Coordinates of C-alpha atoms in Angstrom, one line a residue:
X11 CA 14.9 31.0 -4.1
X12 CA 15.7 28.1 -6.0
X13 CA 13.4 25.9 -4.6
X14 CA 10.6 28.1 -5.0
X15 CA 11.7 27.9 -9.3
X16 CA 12.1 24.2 -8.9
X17 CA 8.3 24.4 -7.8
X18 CA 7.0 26.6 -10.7
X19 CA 9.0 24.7 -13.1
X20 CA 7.5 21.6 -12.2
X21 CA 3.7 23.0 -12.3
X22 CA 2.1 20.2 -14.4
X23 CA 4.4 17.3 -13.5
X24 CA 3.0 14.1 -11.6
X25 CA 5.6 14.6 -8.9
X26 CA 3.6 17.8 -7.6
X27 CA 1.8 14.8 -5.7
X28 CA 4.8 14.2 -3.4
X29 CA 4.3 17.4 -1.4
X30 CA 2.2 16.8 1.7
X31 CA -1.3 18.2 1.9
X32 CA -1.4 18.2 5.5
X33 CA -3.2 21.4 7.2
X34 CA 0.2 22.6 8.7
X35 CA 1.5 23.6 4.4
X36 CA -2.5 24.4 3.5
X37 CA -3.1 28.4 2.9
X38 CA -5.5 30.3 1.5
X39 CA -4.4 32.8 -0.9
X40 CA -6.5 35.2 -2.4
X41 CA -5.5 37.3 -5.9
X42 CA -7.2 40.4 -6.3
X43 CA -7.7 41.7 -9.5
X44 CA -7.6 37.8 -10.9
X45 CA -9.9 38.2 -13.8
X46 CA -7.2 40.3 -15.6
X47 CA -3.8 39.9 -18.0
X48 CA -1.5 39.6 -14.7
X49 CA -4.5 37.9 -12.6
X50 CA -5.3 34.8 -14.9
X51 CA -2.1 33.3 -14.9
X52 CA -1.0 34.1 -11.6
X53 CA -4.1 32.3 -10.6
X54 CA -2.9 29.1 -12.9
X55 CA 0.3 28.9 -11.2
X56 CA -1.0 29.3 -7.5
X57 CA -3.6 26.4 -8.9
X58 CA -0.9 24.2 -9.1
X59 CA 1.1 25.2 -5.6
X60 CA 0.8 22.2 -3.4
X61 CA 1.0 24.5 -0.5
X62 CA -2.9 26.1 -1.7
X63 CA -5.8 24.5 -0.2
X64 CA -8.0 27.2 -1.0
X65 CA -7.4 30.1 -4.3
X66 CA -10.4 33.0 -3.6
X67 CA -10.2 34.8 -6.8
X68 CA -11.7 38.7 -6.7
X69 CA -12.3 41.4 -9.6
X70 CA -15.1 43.3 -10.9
X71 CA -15.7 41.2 -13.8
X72 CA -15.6 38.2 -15.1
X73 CA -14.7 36.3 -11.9
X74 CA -17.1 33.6 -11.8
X75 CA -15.5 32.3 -14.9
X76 CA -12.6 32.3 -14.4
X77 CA -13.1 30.6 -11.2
X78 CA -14.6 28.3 -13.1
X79 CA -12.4 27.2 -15.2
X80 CA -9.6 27.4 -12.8
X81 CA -11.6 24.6 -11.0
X82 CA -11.6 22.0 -13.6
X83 CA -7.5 21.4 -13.0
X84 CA -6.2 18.1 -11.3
X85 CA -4.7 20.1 -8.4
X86 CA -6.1 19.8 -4.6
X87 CA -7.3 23.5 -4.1
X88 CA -10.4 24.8 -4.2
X89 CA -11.4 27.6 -6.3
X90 CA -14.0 30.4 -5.9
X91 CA -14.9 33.3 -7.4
X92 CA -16.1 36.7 -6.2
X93 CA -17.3 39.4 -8.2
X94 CA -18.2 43.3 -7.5
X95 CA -17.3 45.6 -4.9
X96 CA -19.8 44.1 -2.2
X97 CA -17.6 40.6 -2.6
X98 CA -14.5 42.1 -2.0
X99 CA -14.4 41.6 2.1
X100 CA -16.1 38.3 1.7
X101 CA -13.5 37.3 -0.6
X102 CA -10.0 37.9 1.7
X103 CA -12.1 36.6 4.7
X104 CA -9.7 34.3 6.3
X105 CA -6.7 34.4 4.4
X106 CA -3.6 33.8 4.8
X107 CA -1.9 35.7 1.7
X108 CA -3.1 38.4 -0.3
X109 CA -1.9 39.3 -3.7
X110 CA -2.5 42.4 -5.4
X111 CA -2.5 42.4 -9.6
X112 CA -5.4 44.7 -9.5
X113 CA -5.4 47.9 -12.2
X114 CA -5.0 49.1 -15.4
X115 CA -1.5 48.3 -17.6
X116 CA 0.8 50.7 -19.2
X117 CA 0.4 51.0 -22.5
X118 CA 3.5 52.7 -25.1
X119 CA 4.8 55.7 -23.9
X120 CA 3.9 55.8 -20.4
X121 CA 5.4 55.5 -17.0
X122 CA 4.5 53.2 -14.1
X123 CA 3.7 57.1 -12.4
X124 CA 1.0 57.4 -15.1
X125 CA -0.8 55.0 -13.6
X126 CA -1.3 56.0 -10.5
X127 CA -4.3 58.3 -10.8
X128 CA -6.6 55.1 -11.6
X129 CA -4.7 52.3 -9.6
X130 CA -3.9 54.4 -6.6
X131 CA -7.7 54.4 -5.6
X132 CA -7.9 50.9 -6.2
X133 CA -5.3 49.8 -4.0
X134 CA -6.9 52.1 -1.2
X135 CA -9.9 50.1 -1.6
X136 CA -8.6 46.8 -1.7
X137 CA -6.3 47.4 1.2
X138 CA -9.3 48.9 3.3
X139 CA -11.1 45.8 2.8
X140 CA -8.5 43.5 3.5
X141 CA -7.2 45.6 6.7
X142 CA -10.7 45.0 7.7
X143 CA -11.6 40.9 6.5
X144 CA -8.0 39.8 7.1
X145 CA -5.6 41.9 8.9
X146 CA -3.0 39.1 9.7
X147 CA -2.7 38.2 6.2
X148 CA 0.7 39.3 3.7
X149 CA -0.6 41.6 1.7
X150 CA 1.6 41.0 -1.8
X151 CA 0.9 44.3 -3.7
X152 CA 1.8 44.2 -7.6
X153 CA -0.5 47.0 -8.5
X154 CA 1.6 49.6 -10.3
X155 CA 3.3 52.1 -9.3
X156 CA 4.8 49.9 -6.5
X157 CA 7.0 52.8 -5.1
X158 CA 3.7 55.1 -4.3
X159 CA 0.9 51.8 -4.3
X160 CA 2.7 50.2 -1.1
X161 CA 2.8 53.6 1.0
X162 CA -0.9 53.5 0.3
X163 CA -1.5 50.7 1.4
X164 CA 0.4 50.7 4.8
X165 CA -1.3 54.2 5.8
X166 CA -4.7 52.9 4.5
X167 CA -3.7 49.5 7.5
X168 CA -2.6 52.4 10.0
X169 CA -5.9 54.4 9.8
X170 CA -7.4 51.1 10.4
X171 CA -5.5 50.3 13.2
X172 CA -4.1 47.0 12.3
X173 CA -0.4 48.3 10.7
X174 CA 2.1 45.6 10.9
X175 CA 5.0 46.4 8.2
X176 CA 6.3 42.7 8.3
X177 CA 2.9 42.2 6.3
X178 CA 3.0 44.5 3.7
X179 CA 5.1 43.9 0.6
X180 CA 5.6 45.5 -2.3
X181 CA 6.3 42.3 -5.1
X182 CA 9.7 43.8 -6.8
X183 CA 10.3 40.1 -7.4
X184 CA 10.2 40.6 -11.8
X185 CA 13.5 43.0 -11.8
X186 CA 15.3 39.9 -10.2
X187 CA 13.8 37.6 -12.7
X188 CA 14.9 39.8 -15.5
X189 CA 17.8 40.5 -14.0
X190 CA 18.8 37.2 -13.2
X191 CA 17.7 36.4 -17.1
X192 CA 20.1 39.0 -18.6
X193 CA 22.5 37.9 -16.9
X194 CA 22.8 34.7 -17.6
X195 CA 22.2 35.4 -20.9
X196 CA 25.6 36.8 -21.5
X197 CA 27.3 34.6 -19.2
X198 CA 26.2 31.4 -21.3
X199 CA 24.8 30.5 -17.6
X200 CA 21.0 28.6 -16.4
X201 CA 19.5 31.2 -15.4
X202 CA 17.6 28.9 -12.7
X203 CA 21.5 28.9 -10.8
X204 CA 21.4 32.9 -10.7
X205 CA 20.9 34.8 -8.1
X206 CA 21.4 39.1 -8.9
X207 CA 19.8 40.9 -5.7
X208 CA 18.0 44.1 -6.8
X209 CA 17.2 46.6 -4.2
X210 CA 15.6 50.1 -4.3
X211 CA 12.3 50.4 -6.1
X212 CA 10.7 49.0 -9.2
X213 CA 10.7 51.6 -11.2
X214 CA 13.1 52.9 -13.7
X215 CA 16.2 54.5 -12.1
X216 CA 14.6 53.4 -8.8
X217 CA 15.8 49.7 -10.0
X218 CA 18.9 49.0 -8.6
X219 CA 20.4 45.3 -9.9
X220 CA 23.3 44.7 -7.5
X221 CA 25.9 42.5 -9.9
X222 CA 28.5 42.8 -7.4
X223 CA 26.5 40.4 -5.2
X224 CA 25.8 37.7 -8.2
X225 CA 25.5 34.3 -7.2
X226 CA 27.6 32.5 -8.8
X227 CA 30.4 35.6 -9.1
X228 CA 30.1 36.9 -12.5
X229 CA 32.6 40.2 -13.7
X230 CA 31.4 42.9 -16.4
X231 CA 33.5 45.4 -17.8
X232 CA 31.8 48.9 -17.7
X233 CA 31.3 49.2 -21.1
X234 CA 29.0 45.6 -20.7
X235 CA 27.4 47.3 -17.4
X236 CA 26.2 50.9 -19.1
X237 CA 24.0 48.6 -21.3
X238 CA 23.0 45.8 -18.4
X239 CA 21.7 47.9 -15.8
X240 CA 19.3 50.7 -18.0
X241 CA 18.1 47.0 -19.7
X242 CA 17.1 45.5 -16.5
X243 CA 15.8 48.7 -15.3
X244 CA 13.8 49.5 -18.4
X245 CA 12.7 45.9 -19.5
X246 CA 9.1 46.6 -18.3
X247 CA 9.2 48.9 -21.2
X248 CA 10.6 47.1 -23.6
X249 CA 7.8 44.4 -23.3
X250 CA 4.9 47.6 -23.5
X251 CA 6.7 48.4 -26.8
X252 CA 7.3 44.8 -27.9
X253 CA 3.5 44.4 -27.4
X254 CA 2.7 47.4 -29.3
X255 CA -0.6 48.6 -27.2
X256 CA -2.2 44.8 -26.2
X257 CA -0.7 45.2 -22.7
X258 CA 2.9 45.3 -20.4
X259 CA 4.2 42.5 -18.9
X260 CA 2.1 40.5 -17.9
X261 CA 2.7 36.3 -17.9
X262 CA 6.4 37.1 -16.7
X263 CA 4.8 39.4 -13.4
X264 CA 2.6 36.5 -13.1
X265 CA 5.3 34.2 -12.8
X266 CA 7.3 36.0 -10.2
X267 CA 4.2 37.2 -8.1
X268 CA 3.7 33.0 -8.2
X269 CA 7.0 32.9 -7.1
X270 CA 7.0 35.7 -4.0
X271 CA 3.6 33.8 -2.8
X272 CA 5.2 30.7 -2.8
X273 CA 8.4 31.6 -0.9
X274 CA 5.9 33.5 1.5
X275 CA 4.5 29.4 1.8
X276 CA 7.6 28.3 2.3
X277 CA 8.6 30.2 4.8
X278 CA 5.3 30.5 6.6
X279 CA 5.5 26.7 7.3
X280 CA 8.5 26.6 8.7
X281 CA 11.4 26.4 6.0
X282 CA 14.5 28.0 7.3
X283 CA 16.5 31.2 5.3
X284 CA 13.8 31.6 2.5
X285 CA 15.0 34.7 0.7
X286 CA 13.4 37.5 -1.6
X287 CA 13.9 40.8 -2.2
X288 CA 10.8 43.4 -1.9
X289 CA 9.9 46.7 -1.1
X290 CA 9.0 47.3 2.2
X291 CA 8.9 49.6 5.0
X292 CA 12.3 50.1 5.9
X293 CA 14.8 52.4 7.4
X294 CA 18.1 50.8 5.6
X295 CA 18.2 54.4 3.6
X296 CA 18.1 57.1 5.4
X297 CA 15.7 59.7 4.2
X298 CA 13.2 57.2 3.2
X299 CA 10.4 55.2 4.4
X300 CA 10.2 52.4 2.0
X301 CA 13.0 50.5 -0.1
X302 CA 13.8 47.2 -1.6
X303 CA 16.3 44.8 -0.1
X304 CA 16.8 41.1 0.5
X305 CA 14.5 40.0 3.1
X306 CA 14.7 36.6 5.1
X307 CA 10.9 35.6 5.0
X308 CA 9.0 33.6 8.3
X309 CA 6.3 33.0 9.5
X310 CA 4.9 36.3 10.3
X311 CA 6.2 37.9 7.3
X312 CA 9.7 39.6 7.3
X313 CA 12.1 37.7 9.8
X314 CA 14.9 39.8 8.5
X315 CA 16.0 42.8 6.3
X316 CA 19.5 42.0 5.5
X317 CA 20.3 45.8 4.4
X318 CA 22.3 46.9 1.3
X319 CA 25.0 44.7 1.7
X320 CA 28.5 46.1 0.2
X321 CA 28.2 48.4 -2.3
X322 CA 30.5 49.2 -5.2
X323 CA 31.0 53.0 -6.1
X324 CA 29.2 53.0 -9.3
X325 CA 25.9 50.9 -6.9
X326 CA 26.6 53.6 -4.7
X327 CA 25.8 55.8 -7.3
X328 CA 22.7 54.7 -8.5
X329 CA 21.2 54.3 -5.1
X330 CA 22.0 58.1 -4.8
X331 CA 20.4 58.8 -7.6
X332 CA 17.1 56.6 -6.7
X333 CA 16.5 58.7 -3.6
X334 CA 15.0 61.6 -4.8
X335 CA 12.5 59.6 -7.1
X336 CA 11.9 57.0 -4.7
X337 CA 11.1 60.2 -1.7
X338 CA 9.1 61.9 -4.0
X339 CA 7.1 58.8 -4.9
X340 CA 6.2 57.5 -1.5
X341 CA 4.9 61.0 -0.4
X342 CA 2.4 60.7 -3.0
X343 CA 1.5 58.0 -2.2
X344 CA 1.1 59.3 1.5
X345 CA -0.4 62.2 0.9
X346 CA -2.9 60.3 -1.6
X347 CA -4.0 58.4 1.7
X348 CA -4.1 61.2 4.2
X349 CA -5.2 64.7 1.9

């Protein structure tokens, strides 16, 4: 995970140049959705990925543009743009690696579930056409609300006969940035040299930041923790407030959807134990379908789900008290697909 920050970190730096360009670390990554607040700079950041030969940027609007300017960089991949529905197949044609900003944002006072009713149909629609353009590609969903949007997505593959759940990711990846933020925060630590697993969902209680598991070791006392955790797990709104109506989160997603596609890179050519947590299909819980854990990434997607891990009582806990939201959630999302 560190490498994939070290990369990021040094997006406009000379020494990007020292990466090999050789077709064996060449993919073609599409963003869908790349003309919006989430889209544009995620589409910077893949710009600058050595590992991109070729960025085919989708959305309803604007596109074109975007693709445009995007083009003008000093980085090896080639840009395109596609606009409108009747694009859409056209655009994921070949790829390698899908991602999934696509939607409208929360705005102050509402829930990642309040979305739904507008971004639920287009994920069904995006994942239809890239079930049918590109069905061996990872299909990197940050289209809110994650817990619901990835069950949609997987039935949407399964109608089309192409499942394969080690393809098929919801992008969690933000609540271990902010986690992994907070944390060093108080800990006078780089927050570059933390690692805080989060498993669960990505929404609210759903969030579940495992500090037991910190890398390096860090110790709260509870008083410290009561605060942490509802921050980490609430930090998407504290940005929709912060912003006052002009949006949610939206450069920070963009930096760790950057991040998930890159380790997805990474491990795709080759590089051995690249890690990240994600929600996927997964029977680690019992009782439910999907859920977030650390996942060794390969080639073909997941290599590995390394589970829960050791749990204290009061993680325990909160994984208990995830279950019912998280079950509730994915059958929407299910039923959204099949009803």
């Amino acid at each position: 995970m560190h490498s994939t920050r070290r990369i990021l970190c040094q997006g406009l730096n000379r020494n990007l140049r020292q990466f090999s360009c050789t077709s064996k670390n060449n993919f073609k990554v599409a963003v869908a959705g790349a003309s919006g607040g989430i889209g544009q700079p995620l589409s910077l950041l893949l710009k600058q990925c050595p590992m991109v030969s070729e960025l085919r940027l989708y959305d309803i609007v604007n596109t074109p543009g975007v693709a445009a300017d995007l083009s003008h960089i000093e980085t090896p991949a080639k840009v395109e743009g596609y606009e409108g529905n009747d694009c859409m197949e056209e655009a994921f044609k070949g790829c390698d690696i899908i991602v999934v900003p696509a939607g409208v944002p929360r705005k102050p006072g509402m829930t990642r579930d309040d979305l739904f009713a507008t971004n639920a149909g287009i994920v069904r629609d995006i994942a239809t056409a890239a079930a049918k353009a590109a069905p061996k590609a990872h299909f990197c969903i940050i289209s809110n609300p994650v817990n619901s949007t990835v069950p949609i997505a997987s039935e949407v593959y399964k109608a089309c006969g192409v499942y394969d759940p080690c393809r098929i990711f919801g992008v969690s990846t933000l609540d271990i940035v902010r986690a992994n933020t907070f944390v060093a925060e108080l800990k006078g630590l780089n927050p570059m040299e933390v690692c805080i697993p989060v498993i669960g969902g990505h929404a609210g209680i759903t969030i579940i930041p495992l500090i037991s598991q910190a890398k390096p070791k860090v110790d709260f006392d509870e008083a410290t923790l009561a605060k942490l955790i509802p921050r980490i797990q609430d930090a998407g709104t504290e940005v929709v407030k912060a912003k006052a109506g002009a949006g949610s989160a939206t450069l920070s997603m963009a930096y760790a959807g950057a991040r998930f596609a890159i380790s997805l890179m990474r491990a795709m050519k080759g590089e051995k134990d690249v890690v990240e947590c994600a929600y996927v299909a997964s029977d680690c819980v019992k009782g439910l379908d999907y859920f977030s854990t650390p996942l060794v990434l390969g080639k073909n997607g997941i290599e590995q789900n390394l589970g829960l891990g050791k749990l204290t009582a009061g993680e325990q806990k909160l994984v208990d008290a995830a279950i019912p939201e998280l079950k509730k959630s994915i059958q929407k999302g299910v039923d959204f697909v099949n009803k």
